[in-house]
Short mmCIF file of C-alpha atoms in Angstrom, two decimals:
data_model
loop_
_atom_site.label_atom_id
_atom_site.label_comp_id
_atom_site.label_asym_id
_atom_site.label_seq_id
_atom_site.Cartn_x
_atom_site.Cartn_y
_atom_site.Cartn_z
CA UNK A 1 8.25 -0.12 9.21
CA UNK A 2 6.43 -2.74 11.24
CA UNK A 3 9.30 -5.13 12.22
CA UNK A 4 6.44 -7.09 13.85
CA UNK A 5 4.69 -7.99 10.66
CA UNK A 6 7.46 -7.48 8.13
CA UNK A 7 5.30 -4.63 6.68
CA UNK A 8 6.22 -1.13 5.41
CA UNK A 9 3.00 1.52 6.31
CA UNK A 10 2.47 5.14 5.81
CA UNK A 11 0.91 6.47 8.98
CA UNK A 12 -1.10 10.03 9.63
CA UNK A 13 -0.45 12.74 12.03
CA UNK A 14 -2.66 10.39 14.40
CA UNK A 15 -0.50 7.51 13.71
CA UNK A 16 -2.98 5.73 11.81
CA UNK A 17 -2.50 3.24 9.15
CA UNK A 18 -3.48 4.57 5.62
CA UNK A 19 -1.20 2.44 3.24
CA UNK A 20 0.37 -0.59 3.66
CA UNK A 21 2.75 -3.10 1.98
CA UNK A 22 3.76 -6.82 3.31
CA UNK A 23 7.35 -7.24 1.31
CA UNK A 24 6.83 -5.86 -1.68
CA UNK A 25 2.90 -6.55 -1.99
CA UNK A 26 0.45 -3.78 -1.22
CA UNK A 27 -2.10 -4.35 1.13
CA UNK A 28 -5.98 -3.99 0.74
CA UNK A 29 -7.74 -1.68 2.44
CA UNK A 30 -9.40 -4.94 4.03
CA UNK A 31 -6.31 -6.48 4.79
CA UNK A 32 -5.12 -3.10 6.73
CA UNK A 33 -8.21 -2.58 8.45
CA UNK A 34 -8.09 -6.39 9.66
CA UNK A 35 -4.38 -6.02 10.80
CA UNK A 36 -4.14 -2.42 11.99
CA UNK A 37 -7.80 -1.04 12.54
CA UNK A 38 -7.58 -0.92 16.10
CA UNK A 39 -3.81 -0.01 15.88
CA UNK A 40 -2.01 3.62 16.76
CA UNK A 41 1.23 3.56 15.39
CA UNK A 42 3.77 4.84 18.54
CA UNK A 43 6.95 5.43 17.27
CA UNK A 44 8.54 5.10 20.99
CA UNK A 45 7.64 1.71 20.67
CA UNK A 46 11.16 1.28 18.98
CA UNK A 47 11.43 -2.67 19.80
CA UNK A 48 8.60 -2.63 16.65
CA UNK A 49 7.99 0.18 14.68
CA UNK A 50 11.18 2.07 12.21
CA UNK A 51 10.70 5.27 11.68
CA UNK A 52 11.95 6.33 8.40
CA UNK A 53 13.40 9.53 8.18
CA UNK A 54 16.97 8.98 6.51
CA UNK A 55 18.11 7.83 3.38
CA UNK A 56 19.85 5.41 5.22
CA UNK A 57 16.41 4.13 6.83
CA UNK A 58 14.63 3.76 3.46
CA UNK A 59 17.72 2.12 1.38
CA UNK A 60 17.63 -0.38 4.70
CA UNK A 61 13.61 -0.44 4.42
CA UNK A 62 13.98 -1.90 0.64
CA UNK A 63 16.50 -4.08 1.19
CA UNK A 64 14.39 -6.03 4.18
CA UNK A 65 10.93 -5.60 2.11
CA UNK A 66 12.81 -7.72 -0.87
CA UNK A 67 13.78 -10.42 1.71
CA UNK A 68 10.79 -10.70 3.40
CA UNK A 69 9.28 -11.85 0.14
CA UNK A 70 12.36 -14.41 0.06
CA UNK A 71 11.41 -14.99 4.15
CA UNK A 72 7.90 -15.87 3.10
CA UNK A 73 8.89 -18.53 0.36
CA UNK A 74 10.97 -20.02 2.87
CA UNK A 75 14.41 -19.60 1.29
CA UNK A 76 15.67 -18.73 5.00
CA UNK A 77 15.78 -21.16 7.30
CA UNK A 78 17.82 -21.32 10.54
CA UNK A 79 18.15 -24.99 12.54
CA UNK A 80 14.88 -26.10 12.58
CA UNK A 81 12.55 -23.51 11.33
CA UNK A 82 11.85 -19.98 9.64
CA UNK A 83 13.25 -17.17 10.99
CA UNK A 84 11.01 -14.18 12.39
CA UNK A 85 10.31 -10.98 10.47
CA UNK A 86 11.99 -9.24 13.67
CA UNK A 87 15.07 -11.61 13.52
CA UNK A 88 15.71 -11.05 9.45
CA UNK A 89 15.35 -7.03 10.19
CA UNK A 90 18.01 -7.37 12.58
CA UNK A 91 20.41 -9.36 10.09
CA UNK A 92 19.52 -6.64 7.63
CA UNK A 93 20.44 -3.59 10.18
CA UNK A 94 23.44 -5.34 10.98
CA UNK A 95 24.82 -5.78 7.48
CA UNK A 96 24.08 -2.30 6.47
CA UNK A 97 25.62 -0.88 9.47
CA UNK A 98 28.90 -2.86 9.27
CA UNK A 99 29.21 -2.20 5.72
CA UNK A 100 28.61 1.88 6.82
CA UNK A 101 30.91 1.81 9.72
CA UNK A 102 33.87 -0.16 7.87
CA UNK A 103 34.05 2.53 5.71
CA UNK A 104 33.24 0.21 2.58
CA UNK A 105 30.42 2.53 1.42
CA UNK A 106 32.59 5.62 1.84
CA UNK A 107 35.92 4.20 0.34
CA UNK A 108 33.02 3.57 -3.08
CA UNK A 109 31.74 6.86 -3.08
CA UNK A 110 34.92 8.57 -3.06
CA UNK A 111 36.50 6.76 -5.85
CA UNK A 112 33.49 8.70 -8.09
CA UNK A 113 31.90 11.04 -6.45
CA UNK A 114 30.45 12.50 -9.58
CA UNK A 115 28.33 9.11 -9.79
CA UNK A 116 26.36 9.66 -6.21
CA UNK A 117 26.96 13.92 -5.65
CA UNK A 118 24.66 16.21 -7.21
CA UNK A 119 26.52 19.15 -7.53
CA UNK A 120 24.60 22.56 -6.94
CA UNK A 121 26.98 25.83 -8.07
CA UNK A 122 24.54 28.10 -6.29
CA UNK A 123 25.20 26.63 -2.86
CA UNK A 124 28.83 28.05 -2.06
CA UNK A 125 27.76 31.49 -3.16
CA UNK A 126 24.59 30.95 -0.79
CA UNK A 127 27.51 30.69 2.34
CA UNK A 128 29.35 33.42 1.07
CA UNK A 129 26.82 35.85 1.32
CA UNK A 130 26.07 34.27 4.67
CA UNK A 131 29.45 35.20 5.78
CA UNK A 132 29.97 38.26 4.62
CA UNK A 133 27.18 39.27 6.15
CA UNK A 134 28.79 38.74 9.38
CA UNK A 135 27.45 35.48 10.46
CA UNK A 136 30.13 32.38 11.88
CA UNK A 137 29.33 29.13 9.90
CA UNK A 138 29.84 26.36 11.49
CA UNK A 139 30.14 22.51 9.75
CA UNK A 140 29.19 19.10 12.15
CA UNK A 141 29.72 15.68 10.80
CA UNK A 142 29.49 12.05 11.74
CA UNK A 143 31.94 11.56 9.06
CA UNK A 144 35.72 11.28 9.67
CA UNK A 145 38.30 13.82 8.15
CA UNK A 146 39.36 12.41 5.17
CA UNK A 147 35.86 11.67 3.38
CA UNK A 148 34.76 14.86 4.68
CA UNK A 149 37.34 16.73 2.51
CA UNK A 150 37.00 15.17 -0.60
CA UNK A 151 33.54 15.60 -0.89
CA UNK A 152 33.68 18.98 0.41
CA UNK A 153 36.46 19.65 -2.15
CA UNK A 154 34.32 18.33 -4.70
CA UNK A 155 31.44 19.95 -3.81
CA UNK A 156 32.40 23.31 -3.23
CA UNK A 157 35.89 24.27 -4.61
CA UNK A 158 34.93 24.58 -8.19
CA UNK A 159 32.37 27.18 -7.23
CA UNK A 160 34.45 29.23 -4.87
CA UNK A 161 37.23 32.62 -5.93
CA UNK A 162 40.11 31.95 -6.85
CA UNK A 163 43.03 30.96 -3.92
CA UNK A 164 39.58 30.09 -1.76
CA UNK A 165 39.00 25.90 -0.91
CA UNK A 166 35.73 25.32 1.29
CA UNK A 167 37.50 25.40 4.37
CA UNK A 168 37.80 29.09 4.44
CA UNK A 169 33.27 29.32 4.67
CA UNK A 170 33.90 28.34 8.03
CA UNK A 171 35.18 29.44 11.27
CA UNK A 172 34.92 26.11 12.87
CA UNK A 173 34.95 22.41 11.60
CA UNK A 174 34.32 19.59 13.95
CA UNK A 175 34.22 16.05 12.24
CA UNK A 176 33.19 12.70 13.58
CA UNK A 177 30.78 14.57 15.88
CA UNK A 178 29.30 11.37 16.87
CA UNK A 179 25.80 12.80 16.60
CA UNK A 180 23.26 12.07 18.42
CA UNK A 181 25.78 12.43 21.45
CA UNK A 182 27.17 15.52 20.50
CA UNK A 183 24.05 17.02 21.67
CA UNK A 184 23.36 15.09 24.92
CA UNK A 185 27.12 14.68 26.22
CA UNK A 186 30.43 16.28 26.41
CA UNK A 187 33.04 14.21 24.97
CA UNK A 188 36.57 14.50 24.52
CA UNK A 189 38.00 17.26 21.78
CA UNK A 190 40.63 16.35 19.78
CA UNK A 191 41.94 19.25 17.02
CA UNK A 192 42.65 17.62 13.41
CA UNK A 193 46.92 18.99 12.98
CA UNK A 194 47.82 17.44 9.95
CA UNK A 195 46.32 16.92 6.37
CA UNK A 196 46.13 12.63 7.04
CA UNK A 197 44.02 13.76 9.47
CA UNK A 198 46.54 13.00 12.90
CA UNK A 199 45.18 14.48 16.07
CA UNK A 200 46.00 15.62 19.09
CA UNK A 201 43.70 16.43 22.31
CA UNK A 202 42.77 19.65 23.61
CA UNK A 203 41.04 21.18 26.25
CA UNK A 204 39.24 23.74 24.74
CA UNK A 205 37.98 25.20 21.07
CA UNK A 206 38.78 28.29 19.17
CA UNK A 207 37.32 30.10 15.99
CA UNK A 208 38.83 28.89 13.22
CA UNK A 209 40.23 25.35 13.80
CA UNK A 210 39.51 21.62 12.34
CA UNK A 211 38.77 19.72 15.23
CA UNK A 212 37.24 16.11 15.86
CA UNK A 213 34.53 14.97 18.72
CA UNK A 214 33.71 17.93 21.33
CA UNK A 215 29.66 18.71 22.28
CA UNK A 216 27.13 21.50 21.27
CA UNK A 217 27.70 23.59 24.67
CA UNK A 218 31.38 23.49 23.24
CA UNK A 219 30.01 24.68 20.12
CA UNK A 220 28.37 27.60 22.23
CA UNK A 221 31.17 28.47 24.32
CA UNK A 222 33.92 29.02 21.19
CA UNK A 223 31.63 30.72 19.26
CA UNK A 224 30.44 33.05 22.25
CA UNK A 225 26.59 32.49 21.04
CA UNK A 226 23.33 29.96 22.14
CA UNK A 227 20.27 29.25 22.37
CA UNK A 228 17.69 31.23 19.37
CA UNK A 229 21.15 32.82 17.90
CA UNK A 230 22.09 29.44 15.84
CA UNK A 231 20.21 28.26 13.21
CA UNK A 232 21.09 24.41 12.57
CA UNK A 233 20.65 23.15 9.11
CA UNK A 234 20.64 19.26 8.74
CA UNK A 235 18.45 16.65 6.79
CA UNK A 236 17.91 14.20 9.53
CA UNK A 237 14.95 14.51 11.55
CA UNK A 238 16.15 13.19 14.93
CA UNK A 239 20.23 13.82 14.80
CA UNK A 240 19.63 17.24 13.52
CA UNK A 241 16.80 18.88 13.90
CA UNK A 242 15.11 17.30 17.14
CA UNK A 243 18.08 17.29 19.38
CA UNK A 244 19.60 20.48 18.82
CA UNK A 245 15.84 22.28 19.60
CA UNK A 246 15.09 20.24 22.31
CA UNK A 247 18.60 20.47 24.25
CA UNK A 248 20.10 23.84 23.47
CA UNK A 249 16.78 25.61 21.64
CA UNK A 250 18.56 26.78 18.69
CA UNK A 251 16.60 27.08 15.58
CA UNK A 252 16.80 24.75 13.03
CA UNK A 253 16.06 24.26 9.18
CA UNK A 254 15.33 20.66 7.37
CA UNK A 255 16.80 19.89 4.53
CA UNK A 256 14.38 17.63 2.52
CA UNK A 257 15.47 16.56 -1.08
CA UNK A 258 12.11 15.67 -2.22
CA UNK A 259 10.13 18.44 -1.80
CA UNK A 260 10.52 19.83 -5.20
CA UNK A 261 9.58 16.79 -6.75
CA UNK A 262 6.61 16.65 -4.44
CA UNK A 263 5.64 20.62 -5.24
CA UNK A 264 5.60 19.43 -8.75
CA UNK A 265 3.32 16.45 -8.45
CA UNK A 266 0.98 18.85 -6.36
CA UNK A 267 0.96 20.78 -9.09
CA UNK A 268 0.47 18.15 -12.00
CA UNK A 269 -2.29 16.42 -9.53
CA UNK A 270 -4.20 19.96 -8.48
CA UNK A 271 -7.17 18.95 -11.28
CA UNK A 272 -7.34 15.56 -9.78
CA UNK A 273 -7.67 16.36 -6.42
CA UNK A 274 -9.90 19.46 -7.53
CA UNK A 275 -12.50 16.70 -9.25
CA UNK A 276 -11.87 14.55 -5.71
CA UNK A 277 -12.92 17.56 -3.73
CA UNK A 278 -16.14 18.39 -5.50
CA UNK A 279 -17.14 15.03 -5.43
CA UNK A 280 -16.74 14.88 -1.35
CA UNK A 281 -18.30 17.89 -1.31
CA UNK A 282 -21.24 16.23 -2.92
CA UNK A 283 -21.50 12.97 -0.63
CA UNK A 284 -21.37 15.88 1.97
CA UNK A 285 -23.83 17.55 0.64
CA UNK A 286 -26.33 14.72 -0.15
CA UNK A 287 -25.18 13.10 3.29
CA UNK A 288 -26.89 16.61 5.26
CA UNK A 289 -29.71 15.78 3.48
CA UNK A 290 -29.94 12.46 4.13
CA UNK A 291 -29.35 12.96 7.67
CA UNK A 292 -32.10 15.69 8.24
CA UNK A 293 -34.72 13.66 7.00
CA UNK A 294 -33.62 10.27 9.19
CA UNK A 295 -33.61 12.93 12.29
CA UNK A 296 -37.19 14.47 11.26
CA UNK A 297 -38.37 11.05 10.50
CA UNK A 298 -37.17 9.59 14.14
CA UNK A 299 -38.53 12.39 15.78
CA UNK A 300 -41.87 11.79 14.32
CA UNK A 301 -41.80 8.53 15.03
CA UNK A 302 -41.35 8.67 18.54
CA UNK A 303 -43.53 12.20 18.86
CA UNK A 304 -40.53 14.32 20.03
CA UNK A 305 -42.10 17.07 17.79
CA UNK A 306 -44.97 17.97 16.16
CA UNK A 307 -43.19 20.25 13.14
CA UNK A 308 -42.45 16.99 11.45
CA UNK A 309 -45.37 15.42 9.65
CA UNK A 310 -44.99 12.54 7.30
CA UNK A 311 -48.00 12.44 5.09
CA UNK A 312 -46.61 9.92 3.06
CA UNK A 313 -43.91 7.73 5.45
CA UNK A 314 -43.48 5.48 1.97
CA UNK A 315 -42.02 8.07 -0.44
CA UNK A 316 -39.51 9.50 2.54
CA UNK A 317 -38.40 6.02 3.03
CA UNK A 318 -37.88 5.92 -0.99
CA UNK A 319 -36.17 8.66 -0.55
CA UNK A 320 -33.91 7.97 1.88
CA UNK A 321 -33.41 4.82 -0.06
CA UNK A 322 -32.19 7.01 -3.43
CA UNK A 323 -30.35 9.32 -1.25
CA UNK A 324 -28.25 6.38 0.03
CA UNK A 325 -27.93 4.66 -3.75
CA UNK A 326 -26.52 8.26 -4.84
CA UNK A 327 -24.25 8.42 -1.76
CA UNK A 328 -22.79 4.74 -2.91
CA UNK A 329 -22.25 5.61 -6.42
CA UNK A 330 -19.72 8.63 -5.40
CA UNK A 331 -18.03 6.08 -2.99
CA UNK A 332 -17.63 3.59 -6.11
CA UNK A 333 -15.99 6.79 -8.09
CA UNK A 334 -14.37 8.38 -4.95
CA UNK A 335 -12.30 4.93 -4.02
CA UNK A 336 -10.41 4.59 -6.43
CA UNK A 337 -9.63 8.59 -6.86
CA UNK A 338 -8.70 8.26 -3.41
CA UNK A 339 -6.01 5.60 -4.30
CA UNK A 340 -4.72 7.18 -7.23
CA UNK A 341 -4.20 10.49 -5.51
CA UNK A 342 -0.50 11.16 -5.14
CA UNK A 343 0.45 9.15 -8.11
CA UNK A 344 1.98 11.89 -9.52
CA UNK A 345 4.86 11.83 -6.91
CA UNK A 346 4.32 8.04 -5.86
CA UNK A 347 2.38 5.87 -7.50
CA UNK A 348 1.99 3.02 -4.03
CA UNK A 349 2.38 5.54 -1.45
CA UNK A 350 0.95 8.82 -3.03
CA UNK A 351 2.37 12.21 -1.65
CA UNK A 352 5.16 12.06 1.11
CA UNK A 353 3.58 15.06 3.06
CA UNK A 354 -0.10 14.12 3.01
CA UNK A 355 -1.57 11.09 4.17
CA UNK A 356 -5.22 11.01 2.82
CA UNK A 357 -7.01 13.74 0.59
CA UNK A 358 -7.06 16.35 3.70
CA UNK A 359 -4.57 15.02 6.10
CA UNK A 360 -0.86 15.28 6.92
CA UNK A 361 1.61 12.05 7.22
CA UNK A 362 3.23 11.08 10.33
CA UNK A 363 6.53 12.10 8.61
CA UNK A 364 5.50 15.86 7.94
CA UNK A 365 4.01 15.84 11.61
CA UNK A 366 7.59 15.32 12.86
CA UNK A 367 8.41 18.27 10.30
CA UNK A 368 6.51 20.32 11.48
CA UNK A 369 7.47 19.68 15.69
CA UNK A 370 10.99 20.04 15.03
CA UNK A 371 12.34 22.38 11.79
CA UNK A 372 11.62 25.98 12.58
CA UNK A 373 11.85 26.36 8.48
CA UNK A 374 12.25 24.02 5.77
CA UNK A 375 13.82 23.59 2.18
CA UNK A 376 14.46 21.71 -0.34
CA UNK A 377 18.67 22.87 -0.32
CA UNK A 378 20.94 25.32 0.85
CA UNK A 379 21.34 27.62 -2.37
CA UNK A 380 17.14 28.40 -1.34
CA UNK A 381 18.91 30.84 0.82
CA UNK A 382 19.71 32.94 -1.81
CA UNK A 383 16.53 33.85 -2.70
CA UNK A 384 16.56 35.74 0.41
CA UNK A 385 19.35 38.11 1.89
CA UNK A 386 21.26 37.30 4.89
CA UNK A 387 19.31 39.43 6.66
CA UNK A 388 15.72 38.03 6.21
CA UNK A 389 13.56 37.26 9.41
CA UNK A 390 11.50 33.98 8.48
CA UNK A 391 7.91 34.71 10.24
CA UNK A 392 5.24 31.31 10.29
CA UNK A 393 2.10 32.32 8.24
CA UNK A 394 -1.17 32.51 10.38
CA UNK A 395 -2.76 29.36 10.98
CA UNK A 396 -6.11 28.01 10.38
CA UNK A 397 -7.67 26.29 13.24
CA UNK A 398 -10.54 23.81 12.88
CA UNK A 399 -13.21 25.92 14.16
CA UNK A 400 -12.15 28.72 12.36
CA UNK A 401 -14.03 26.71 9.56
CA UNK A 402 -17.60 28.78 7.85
CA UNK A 403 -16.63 31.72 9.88
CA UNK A 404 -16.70 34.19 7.21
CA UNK A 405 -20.19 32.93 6.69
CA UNK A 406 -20.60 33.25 10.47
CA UNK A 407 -19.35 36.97 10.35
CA UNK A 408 -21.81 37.68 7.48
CA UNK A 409 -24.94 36.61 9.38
CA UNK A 410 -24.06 38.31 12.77
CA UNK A 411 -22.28 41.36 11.59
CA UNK A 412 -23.45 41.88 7.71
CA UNK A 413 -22.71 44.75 6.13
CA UNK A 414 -25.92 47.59 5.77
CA UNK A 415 -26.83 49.42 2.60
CA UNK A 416 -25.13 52.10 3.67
CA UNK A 417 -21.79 49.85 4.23
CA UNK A 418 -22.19 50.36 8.29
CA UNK A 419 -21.56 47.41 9.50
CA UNK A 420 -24.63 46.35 12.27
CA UNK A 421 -25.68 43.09 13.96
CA UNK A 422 -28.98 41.26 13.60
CA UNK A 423 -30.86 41.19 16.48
CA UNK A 424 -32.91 38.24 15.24
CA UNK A 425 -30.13 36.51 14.47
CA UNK A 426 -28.40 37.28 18.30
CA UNK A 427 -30.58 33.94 20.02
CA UNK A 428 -28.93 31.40 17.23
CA UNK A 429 -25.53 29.37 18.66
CA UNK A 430 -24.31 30.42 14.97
CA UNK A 431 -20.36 29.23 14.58
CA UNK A 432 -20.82 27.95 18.40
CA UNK A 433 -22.95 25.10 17.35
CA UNK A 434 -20.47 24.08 14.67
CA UNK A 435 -18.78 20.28 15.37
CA UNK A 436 -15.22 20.92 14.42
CA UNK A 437 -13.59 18.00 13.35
CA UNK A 438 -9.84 17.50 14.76
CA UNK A 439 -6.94 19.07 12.56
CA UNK A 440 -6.13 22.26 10.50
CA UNK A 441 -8.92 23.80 8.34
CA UNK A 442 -7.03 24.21 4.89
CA UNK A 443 -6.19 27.83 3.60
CA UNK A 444 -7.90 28.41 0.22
CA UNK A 445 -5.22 27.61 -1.51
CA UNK A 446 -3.26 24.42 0.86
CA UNK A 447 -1.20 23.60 -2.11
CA UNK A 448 0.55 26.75 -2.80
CA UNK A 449 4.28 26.64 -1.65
CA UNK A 450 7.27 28.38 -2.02
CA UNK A 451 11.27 27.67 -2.59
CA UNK A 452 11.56 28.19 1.39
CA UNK A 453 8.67 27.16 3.56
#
């Protein structure tokens, strides 16, 4: 979110501006390459740019996209003039945050939790198996003791054995963590004694008890593990995932609600983006050509070779000419593919993973840097045993691109299936003289996925 500009963008890996929206308007492509062409989106640069990653940050992101139509009609005026875009964000962060902190929103949600919880039965057999496979579970929250029962209650003791509340999945609770400082200070440890949720302070933590505040290397200590041998789970980017990697290494997994939706819009979209594919490959294609013959051409022309003769300099420059009307007419069909691609998940802001036909979003970057697995819930796990070992999957690199095609021309296969090199093939630079552009070369299948990535 550009606070600057009162503008919501989706960014690329690169932090490049592909889609943009000023209130609740979206942009042209002219209008973004006007404002943000010769822009990189930093997200350090947190006096302007929002980075959202919560559900918090995008319920916050709608509310100020509404107003800033409202700001541009000039229904808000303060003394004299208009307010900024940066001043009405702040109003907006304030409100939601006092309305968060006062416990308004929480006081709502637990007089029906059935309106705002999805309730998943597989998730409290997922834990089970967890622990009785040996392993500690631990639960950290920001929230304070009494919300975090009743919606633990709610979500988990219907699900459990008989005589068994959620409290016993866990050898340690610690509520009102005050994450992100539970992971860069030690603070003060109080233990939760009574159901109201009085406490009392202590110096130290032991398996098994409720406790409020405390720090990760607390965490560590009572638990008598660190480092690799914790795997976090959380759905915020930042809070969760970054902090606890960065600061103690332990290994994390990210939560992300929308990924099924998003595997299923992959799916429904695969014969549009199959039809988008063949038609780059076609500008490609025709662009080579086009290309070769403007080279040959120059070189002619200046007398840089004598291998390229133009008998007829009229009918190449016709043909350059078609070449170039053929290479327009897939950019008048490609556009508007391009735009529609992702509509299947989000109709303004296409996929939430991808930002362009071939390239990942800023968002899935961040992913990627900080989950050491992700998922779209907790019951995943139970597609897997306790005792499963999650390995990454090899990864392409760009200039492993055309190198089976490479292998085939040094090292192709005899008659008699030896395998033997070409020695009039051992001068060419082969793969060597390939331009590889920046990124990941796709797998041949990029969109297949599973439950757990």
């Amino acid at each position: 979110m550009d606070k600057e500009y009162g503008n919501l963008i989706k960014v690329d890996r690169f932090g490049l501006v592909k889609r943009a929206m000023h209130g609740t308007r979206m942009m042209s492509w002219q209008e973004i390459r006007e404002l943000y062409g010769r822009e990189v989106v930093n997200l350090r640069n947190e006096g302007r740019w929002v980075f959202l990653n919560t559900l918090f940050s995008v319920s916050e992101a709608v509310m100020y996209m509404q107003l800033v139509d409202r700001l541009d009609l000039g229904m808000f005026q303060v003394g004299a003039g208009n307010i900024s875009y940066q001043t009405l964000y702040g109003m907006v962060s304030k409100a939601l945050y006092r309305t968060h902190v006062e416990g308004k929103l929480k006081a709502e949600i637990i007089q029906a939790p059935e309106r705002y919880v999805e309730l998943d039965p597989e998730m409290a057999q997922a834990l089970l198996d967890q622990r009785d496979s040996g392993k500690q579970l631990l639960l950290i929250t920001n929230s304070d003791y009494e919300y975090t029962n009743k919606m633990m209650s709610f979500a988990y003791d219907p699900f459990l054995p008989p005589g068994m509340r959620w409290r016993d999945l866990f050898d340690m609770v610690i509520v009102m963590a005050r994450k992100p400082d539970f992971f860069n200070y030690n603070m003060s440890l109080y233990e939760v004694v009574t159901p109201d949720g009085l406490m009392r302070p202590v110096l130290g933590a032991c398996k098994g008890g409720l406790y409020c505040g405390g720090s990760a290397r607390m965490v560590e200590k009572a638990l008598g593990v660190e480092g690799d041998d914790l795997l976090y789970v959380g759905d915020h980017i930042y809070t969760d995932a970054a902090l606890a990697k960065i600061n103690f290494r332990w290994r994390t997994a990210l939560i992300i609600r929308e990924l099924e939706l998003e595997i299923d819009a992959l799916a429904r979209g695969r014969p549009h983006r199959d039809a988008l594919k063949e038609l780059m490959t076609k500008k490609e294609l025709i662009g080579d050509v086009f290309n070769q013959l403007r080279l040959s051409r120059q070189r002619w022309v200046h007398g840089h070779t004598a291998a390229a003769s133009f008998d007829d300099e009229e009918g190449i420059n016709e043909t350059l000419a078609q070449l170039l009307m053929v290479m327009e007419h897939l950019d008048d069909r490609i556009g508007p593919m391009l735009e529609r691609d992702g509509e299947h998940f989000n109709k303004r802001w296409g996929y939430l993973s991808r930002a362009g036909l071939n390239d990942k979003s800023q968002l899935n970057r961040q992913i990627e840097k900080y989950a050491d697995i992700y998922t779209s819930r907790v019951s995943n796990f139970l597609r897997y045993t306790p005792y499963s070992y999650f390995r990454s999957p090899s990864q392409s690199l760009a200039h492993d691109r055309n190198l089976s095609r490479y292998y085939e021309k040094m090292y192709g296969t005899a008659k008699n299936g030896a395998l033997m090199g070409s020695s009039s093939d051992s001068s060419s630079n082969g793969n060597n003289g390939v331009v590889s552009p920046c990124g990941e070369v796709p797998d041949s299948d990029p969109e297949h996925e599973q439950d757990l990535v």
